[in-house]
Coordinates of C-alpha atoms and ligand atoms in Angstrom, one line a residue:
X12 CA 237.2 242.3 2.3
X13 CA 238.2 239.1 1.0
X14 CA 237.5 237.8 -2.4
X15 CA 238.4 235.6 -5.2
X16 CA 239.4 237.1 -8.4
X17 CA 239.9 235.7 -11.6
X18 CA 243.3 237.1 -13.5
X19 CA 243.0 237.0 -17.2
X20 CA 245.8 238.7 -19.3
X21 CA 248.4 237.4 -22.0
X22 CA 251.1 239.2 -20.9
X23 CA 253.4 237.6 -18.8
X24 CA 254.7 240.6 -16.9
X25 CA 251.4 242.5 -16.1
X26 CA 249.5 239.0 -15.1
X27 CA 252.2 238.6 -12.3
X28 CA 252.2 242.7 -11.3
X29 CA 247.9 242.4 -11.5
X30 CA 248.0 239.3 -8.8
X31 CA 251.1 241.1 -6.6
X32 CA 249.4 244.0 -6.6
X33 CA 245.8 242.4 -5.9
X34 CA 247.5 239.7 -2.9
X35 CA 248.7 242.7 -1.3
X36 CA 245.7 243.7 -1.1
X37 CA 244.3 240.8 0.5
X38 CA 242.8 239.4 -2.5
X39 CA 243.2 235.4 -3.5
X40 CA 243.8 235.7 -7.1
X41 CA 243.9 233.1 -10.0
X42 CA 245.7 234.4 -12.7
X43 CA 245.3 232.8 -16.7
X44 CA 246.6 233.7 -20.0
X45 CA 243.9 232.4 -21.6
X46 CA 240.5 233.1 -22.5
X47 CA 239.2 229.7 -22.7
X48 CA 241.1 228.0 -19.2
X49 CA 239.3 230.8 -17.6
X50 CA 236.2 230.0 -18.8
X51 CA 236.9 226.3 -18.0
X52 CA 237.4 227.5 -14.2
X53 CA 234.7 229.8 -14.6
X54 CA 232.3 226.8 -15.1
X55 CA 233.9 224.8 -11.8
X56 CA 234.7 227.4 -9.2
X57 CA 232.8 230.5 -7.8
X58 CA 234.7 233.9 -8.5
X59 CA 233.7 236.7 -7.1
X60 CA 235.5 239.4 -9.5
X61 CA 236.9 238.8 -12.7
X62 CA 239.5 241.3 -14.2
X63 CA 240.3 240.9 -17.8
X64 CA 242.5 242.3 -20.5
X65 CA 241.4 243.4 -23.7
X66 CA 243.3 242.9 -26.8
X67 CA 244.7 239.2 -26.2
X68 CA 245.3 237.2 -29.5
X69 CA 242.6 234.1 -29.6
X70 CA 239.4 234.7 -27.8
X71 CA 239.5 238.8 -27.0
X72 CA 238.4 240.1 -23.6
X73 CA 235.2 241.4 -25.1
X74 CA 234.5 237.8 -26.2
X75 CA 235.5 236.6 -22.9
X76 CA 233.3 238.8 -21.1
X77 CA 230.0 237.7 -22.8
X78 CA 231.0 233.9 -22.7
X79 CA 231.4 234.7 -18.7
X80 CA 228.1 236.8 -18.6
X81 CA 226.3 233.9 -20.0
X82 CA 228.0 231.4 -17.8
X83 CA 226.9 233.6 -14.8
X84 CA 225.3 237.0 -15.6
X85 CA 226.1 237.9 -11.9
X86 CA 229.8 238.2 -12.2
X87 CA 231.5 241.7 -12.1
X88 CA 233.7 242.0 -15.1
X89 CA 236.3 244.2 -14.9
X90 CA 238.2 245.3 -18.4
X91 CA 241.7 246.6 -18.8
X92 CA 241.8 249.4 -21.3
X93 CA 244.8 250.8 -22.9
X94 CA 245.1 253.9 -25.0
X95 CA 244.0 252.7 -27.9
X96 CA 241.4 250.5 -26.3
X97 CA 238.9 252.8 -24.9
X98 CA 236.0 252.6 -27.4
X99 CA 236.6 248.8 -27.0
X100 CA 236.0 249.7 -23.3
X101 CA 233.3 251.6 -23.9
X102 CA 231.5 248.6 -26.0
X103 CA 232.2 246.3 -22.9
X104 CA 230.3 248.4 -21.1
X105 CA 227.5 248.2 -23.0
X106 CA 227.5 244.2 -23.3
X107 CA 227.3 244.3 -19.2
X108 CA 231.3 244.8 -17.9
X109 CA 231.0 245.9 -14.2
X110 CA 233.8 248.5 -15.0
X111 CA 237.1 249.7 -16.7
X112 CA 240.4 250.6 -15.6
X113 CA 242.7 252.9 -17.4
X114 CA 246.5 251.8 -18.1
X115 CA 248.4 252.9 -16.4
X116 CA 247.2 252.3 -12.9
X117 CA 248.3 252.2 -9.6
X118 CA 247.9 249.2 -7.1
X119 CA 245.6 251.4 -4.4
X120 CA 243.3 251.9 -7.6
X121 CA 242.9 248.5 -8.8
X122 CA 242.4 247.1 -5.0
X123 CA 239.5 250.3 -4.4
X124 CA 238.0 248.7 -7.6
X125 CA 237.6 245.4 -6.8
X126 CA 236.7 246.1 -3.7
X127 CA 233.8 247.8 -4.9
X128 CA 232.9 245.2 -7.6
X129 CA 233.1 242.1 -4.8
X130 CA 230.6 244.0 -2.7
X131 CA 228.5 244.9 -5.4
X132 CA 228.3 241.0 -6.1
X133 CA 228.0 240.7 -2.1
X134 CA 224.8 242.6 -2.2
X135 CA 223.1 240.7 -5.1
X136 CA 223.5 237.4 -3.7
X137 CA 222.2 238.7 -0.2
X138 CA 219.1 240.1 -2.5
X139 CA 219.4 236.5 -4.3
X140 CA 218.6 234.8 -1.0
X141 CA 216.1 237.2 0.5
X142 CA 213.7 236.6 -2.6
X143 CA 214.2 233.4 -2.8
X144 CA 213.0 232.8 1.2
X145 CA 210.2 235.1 0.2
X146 CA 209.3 232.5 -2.2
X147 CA 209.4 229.4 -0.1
X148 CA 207.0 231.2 2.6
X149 CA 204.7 232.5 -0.3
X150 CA 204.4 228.9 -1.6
X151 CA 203.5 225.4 0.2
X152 CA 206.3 223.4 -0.5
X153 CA 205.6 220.2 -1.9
X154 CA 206.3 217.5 1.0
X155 CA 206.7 213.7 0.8
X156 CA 210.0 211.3 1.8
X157 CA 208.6 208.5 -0.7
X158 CA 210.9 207.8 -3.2
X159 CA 208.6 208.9 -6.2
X160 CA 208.2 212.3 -4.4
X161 CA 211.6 212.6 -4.4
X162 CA 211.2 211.5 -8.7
X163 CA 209.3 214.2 -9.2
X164 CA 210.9 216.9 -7.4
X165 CA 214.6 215.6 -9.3
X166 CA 212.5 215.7 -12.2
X167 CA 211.3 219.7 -11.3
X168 CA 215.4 220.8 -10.3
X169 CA 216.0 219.7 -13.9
X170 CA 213.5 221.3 -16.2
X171 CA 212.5 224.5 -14.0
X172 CA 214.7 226.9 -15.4
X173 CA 214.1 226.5 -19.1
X174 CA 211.1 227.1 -20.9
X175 CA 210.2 224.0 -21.6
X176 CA 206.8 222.6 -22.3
X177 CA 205.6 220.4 -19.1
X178 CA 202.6 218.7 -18.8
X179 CA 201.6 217.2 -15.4
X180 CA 199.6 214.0 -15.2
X181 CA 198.0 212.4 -12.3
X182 CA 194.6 211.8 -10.2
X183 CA 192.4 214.1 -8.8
X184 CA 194.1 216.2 -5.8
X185 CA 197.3 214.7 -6.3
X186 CA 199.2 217.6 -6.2
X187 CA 199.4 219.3 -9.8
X188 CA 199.0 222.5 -9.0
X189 CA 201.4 222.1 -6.4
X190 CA 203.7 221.2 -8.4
X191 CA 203.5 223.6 -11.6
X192 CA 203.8 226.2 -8.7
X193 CA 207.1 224.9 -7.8
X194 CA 208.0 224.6 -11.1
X195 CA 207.2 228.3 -12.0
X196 CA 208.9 229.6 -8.7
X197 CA 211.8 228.0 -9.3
X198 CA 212.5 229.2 -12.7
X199 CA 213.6 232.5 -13.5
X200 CA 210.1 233.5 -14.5
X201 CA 209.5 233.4 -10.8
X202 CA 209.2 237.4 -10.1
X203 CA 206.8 237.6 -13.4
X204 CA 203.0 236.0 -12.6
X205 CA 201.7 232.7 -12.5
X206 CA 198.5 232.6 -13.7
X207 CA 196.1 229.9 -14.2
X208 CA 193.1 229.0 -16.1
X209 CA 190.8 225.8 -15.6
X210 CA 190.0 224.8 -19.2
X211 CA 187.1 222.8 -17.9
X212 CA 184.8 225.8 -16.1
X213 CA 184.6 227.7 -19.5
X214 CA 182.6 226.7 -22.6
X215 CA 184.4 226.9 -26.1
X216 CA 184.2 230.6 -27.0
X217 CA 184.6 231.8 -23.5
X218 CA 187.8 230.0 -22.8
X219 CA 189.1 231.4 -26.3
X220 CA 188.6 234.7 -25.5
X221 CA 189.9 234.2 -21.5
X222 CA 193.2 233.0 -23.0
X223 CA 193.7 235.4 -26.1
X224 CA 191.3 238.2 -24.9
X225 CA 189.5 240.1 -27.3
X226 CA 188.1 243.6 -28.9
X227 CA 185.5 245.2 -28.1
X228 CA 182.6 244.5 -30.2
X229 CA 184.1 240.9 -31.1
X230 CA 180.9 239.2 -30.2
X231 CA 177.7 240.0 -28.0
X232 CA 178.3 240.6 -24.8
X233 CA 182.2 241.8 -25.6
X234 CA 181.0 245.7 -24.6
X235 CA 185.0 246.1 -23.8
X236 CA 188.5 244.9 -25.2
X237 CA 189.9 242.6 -22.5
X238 CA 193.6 240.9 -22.2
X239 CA 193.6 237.7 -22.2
X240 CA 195.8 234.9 -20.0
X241 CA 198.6 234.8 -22.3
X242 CA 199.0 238.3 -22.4
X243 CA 198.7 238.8 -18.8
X244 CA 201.1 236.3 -17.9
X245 CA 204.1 237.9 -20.4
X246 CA 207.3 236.8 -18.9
X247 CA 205.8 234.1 -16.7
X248 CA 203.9 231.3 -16.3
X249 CA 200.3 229.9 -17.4
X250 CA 198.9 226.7 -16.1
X251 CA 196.3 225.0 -18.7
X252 CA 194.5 223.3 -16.0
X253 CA 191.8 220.2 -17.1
X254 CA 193.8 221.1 -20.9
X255 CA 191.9 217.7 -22.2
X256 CA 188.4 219.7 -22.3
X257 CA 190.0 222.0 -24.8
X258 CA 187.7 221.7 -28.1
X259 CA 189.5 220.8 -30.9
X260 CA 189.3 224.1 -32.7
X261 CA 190.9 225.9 -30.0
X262 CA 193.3 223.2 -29.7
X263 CA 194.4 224.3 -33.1
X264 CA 195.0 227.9 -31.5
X265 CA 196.8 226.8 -28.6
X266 CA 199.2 224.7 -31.2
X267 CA 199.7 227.7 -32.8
X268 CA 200.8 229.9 -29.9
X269 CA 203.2 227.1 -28.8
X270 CA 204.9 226.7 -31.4
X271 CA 204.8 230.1 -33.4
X272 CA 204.4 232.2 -29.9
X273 CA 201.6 234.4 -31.7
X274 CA 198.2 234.8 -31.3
X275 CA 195.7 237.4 -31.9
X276 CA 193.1 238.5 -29.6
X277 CA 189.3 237.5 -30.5
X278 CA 188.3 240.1 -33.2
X279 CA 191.5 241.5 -34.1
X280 CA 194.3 241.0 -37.1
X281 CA 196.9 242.1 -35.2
X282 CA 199.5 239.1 -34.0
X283 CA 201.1 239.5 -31.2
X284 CA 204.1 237.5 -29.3
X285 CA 203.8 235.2 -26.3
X286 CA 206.8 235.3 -24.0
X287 CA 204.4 232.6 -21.8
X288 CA 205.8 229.5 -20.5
X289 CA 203.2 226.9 -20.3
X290 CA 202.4 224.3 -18.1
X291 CA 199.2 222.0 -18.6
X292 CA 197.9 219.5 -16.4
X293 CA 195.3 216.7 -17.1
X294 CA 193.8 213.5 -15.1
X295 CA 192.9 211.9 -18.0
X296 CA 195.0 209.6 -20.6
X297 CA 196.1 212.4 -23.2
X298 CA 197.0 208.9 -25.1
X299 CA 193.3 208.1 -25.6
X300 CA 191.7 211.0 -26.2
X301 CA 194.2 211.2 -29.1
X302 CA 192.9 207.7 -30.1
X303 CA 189.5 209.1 -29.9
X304 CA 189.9 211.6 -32.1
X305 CA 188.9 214.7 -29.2
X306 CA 192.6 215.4 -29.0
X307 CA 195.1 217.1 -31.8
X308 CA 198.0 214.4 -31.8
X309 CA 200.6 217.3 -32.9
X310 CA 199.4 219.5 -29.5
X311 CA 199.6 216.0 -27.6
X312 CA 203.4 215.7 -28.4
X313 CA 203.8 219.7 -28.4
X314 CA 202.5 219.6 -24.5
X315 CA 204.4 216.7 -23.6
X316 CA 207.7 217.3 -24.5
X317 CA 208.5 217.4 -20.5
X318 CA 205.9 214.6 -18.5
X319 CA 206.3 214.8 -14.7
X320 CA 203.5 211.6 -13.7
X321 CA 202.3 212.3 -10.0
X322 CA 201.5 208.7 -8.6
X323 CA 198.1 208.3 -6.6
X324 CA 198.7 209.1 -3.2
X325 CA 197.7 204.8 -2.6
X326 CA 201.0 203.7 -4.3
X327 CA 203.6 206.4 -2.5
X328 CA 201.9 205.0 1.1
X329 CA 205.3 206.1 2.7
X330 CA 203.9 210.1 2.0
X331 CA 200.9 209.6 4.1
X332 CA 202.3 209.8 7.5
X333 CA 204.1 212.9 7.5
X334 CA 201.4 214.4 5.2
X335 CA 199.0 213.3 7.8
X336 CA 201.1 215.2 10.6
X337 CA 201.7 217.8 8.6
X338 CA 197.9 218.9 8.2
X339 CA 197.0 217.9 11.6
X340 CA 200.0 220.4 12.7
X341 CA 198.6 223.2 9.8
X342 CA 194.6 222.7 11.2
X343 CA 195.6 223.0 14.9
X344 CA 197.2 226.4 14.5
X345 CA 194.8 227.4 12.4
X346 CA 192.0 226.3 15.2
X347 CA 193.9 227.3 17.6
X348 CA 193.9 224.1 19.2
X349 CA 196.7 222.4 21.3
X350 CA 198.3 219.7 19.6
X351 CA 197.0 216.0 20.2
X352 CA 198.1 212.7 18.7
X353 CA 196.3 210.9 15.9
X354 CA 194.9 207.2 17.2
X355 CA 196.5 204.6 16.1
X356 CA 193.6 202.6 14.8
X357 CA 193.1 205.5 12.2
X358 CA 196.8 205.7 11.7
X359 CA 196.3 202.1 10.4
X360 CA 193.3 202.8 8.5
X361 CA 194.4 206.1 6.6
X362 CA 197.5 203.5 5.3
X363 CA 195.3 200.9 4.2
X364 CA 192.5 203.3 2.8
X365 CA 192.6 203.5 -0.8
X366 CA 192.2 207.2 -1.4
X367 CA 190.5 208.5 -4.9
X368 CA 190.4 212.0 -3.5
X369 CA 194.7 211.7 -3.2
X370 CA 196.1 214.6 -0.7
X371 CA 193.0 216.9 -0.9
X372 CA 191.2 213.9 0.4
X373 CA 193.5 213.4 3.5
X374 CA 194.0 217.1 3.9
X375 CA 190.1 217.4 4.3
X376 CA 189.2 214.7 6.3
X377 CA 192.2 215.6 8.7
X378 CA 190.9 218.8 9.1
X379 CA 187.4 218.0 9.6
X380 CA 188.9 215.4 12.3
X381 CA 190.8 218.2 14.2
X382 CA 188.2 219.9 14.4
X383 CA 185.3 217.5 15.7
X384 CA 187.4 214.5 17.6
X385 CA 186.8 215.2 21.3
X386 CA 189.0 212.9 23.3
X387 CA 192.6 213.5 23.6
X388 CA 193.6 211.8 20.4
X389 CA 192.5 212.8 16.8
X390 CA 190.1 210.6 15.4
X391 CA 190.0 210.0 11.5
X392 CA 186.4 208.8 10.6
X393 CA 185.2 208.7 7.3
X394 CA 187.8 205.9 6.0
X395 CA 185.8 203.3 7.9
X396 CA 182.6 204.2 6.2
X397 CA 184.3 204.3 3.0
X398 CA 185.3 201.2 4.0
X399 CA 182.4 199.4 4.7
X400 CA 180.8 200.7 1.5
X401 CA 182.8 198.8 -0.4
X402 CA 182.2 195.4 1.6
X403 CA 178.9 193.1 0.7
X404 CA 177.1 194.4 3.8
X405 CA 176.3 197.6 2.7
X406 CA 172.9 198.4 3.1
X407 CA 170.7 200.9 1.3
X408 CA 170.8 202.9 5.3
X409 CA 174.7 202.8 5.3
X410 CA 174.7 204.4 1.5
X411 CA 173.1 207.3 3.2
X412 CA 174.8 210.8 2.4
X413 CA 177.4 209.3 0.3
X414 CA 178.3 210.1 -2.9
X415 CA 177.1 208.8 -6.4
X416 CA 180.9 208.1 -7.5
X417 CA 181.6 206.5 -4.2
X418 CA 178.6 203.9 -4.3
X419 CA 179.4 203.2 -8.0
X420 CA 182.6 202.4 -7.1
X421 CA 182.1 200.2 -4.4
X422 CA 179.4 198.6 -6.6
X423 CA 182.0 197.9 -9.2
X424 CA 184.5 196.7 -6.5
X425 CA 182.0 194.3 -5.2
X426 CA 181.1 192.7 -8.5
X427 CA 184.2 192.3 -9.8
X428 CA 185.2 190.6 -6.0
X429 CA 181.9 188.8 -6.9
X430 CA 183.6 187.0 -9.6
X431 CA 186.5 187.1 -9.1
X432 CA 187.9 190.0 -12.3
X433 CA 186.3 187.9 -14.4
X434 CA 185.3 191.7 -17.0
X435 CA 183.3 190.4 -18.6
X436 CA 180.5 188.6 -16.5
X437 CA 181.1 191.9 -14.4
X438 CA 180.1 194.1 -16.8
X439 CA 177.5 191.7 -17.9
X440 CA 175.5 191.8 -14.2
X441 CA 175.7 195.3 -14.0
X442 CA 174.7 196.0 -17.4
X443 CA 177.5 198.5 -18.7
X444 CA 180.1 198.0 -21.2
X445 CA 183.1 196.3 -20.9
X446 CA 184.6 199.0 -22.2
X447 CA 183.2 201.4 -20.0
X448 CA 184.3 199.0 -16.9
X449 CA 187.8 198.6 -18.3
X450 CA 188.1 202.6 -18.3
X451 CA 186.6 202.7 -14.5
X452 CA 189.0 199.8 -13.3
X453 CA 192.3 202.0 -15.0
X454 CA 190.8 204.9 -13.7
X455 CA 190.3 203.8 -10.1
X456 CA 192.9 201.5 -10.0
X457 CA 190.7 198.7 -8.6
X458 CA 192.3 195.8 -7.3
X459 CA 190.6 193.2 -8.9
X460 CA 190.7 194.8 -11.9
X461 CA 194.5 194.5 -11.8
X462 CA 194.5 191.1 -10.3
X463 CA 192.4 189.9 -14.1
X464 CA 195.0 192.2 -16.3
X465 CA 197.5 190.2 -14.4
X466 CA 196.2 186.7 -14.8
X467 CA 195.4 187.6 -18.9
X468 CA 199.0 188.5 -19.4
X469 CA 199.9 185.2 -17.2
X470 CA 198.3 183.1 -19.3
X471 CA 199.0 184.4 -22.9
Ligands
LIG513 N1 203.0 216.7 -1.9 C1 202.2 217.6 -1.3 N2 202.6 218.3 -0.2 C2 201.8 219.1 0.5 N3 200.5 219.4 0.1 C3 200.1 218.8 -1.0 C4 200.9 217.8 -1.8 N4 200.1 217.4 -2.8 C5 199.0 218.0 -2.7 N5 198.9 218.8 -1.7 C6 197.7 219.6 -1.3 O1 196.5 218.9 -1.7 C7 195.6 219.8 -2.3 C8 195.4 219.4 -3.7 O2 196.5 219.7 -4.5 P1 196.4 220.3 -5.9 O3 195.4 221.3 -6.0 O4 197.8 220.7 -6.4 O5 195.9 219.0 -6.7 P2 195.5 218.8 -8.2 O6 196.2 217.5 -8.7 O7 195.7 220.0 -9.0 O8 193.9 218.5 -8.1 P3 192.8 218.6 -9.2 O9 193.0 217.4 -10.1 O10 191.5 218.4 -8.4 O11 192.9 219.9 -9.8 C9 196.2 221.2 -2.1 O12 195.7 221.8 -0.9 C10 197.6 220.9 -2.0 O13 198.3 222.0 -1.3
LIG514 MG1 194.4 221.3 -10.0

């Protein structure tokens, strides 16, 4: 068995016997006298085995061994006791050494060692792997080639594996759950549970007692003591989903439980600790509610010391054809039905199409295309209508079956087409607020909207 094994003794003499004996043994060795060079290698290349001495003058094995355990907690460690050394040997132990070996020792002994301790790490990293496929095909992986996919997923490779506060912003059916999933299975938290609570469904008292649980008793209705999210989740992860509909005196709570890691559940004194890590998501401007007043500006900065923004899916365009395939390739197997191209007209359209819904939008209507195109290519309907909704000749007939959100919309779009961004006449004709058309425009993005915040700026 081959293997590379890190060398670390003072001693001149038994440094150059350890990586005779070791090479003869068909082991590539790298010998130091130094605690802190090994360290420095330890941080560059991959070892396989380390053997270290103990009593070395500057940093000691012992302190060598946890400063490599930290570095990589994987790594067999394998302590050289003398005599007088053995309770030392017996304390590496403890602190996670794979091993000891006695001095004096003979080369056959030393090789059977390390033999064992590079298959030992063999079989961890094999386990390593195997989990981490089980992961990928227990979890959708987050696809796009546009280069602000590719942003966020830098962005998730960089803060998965600490404990970090994240909170992810973006439209409706953009991807946020998708992506506190990848963040929680790629952290070490990843075997503990990720659990997830939509602040939004819940009124006030129910949503405190769904996140902290409570006693039985603690109000009507309570008839047993319950767990609550954060307690169920220990060691993993819990998505605050919709956070902005906390109310502010559970916002207070959640504060607390962030920053202390206590809480107590609903009718009880006694605190207990939170080893939670929390990820919220919210598609609304944290920024404003804070301005409003109907959200805590210390939980605002608490949440968003990590911000991962998720684009629309209308300004990363370059996602929507292999998204598009994607889907059509997911709802064919799941139909069972033989795979057929997607026309090009509706190719065109999906790219042009302005999508509110995001990726849940084009998920759906792809499916739903699958599904009920008959010919022998995949027909997207559905983005034609929404398109002619939002030009002047919709009729009262074509509004038919459409949504309240969609009409208004197009409404909006039209007026503000009508003259030309000009907010204020707008807002005037259809009799809102320019306030409240200001907050629609940001919200969906409009065009003409932008084209008005555009010229403003241009002309100050
Ligand atoms: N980048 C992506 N790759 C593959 N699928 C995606 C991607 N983004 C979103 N989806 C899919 O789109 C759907 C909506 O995603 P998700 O639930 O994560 O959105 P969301 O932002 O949490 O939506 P909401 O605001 O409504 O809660 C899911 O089926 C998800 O799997
Ligand atoms: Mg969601």
């Amino acid at each position: 068995m081959s293997a590379n094994v890190l060398v670390l003794d003072d001693d001149r003499f038994m440094r150059t016997s350890l990586v005779d004996a070791l090479g003869e043994g068909g082991f590539d060795c790298e010998p130091f006298s130094e605690g802190a060079k090994a360290l420095e290698a330890l941080s560059m290349r991959r070892f396989d085995v380390a053997i270290t001495d103990l009593k070395m003058p500057g940093m000691t094995g012992l302190e060598f061994l946890e400063k490599a355990l930290a570095h990589e907690s994987e790594l067999p460690v394998i302590v050289i006791t003398a005599h007088g050394t053995i309770e030392t040997a017996v304390e590496a132990m403890k602190r996670g050494a794979f091993d000891y070996i006695r001095k004096p020792f003979g080369a056959d002994e030393l090789c059977h060692l390390v033999t064992r301790a590079a298959k030992h790490r063999r079989l961890i990293g094999e386990n390593e792997t195997l989990k981490g496929e089980l992961r990928r095909v227990g979890d959708r992986p987050l696809l796009g080639e546009s280069g602000e996919m590719d942003q966020v997923r830098e962005r998730i490779a960089a803060i998965a594996d600490s404990d970090a506060t994240v909170l992810v912003r973006g439209e409706t059916g953009c991807g946020k759950e998708l992506v506190s999933r990848a963040i929680h299975y790629g952290s070490s938290r990843a075997d503990r549970p990720f659990l997830c609570v939509n602040c939004a469904a819940l009124s006030a008292g129910l949503l405190e007692s769904e996140l902290f649980g409570h006693e039985k008793g603690a109000f009507t209705g309570a008839d047993r003591q319950r767990a609550g999210r954060f307690e169920l989740a220990e060691g993993g992860t819990l998505l605050l989903d919709e956070v902005s509909e906390i109310d502010l005196n559970l916002q207070a709570k959640l504060l607390r439980v962030l920053q202390e890691r206590e809480f107590e559940r609903v009718g009880s004194g006694k605190t207990q600790v939170a080893d939670v890590r929390v990820i919220a998501t919210t598609n609304r401007r944290l920024e404003d509610e804070v301005r409003e007043g109907r959200f805590r500006e210390d939980l605002y900065y608490r949440l968003n010391i990590v911000p991962i923004e998720i684009p629309p899916l209308r300004d990363r365009k370059d996602d929507i054809p292999l998204l598009a395939t994607r889907f059509k390739e997911q709802s064919e197997r799941r139909a069972g039905r033989s795979s057929r191209p997607i026309a090009t007209a509706s190719a065109a359209a999906m790219i042009s199409y302005h999508w509110p819904g995001n990726v849940r939008e084009l998920e759906n209507l792809i499916e739903r295309a699958v599904l009920l195109s008959v010919g022998d290519e995949i027909v997207v309907d559905g983005l034609q209508e929404n398109m002619a909704i939002a030009s002047s000749e919709a009729t009262v007939e074509g509004l038919r079956g459409m949504s309240l959100a969609r009409i208004e919309r197009a409404v909006i779009e039209e007026t503000l087409r009508q003259f030309d961004g000009h907010q204020k006449k707008t807002a005037e004709t259809l009799g809102i607020g320019v306030r409240t058309l200001r907050d629609k425009i940001k919200k969906w993005d409009l065009a003409f909207g932008r084209r008005a915040r555009s010229q403003a700026v241009a002309s100050n």
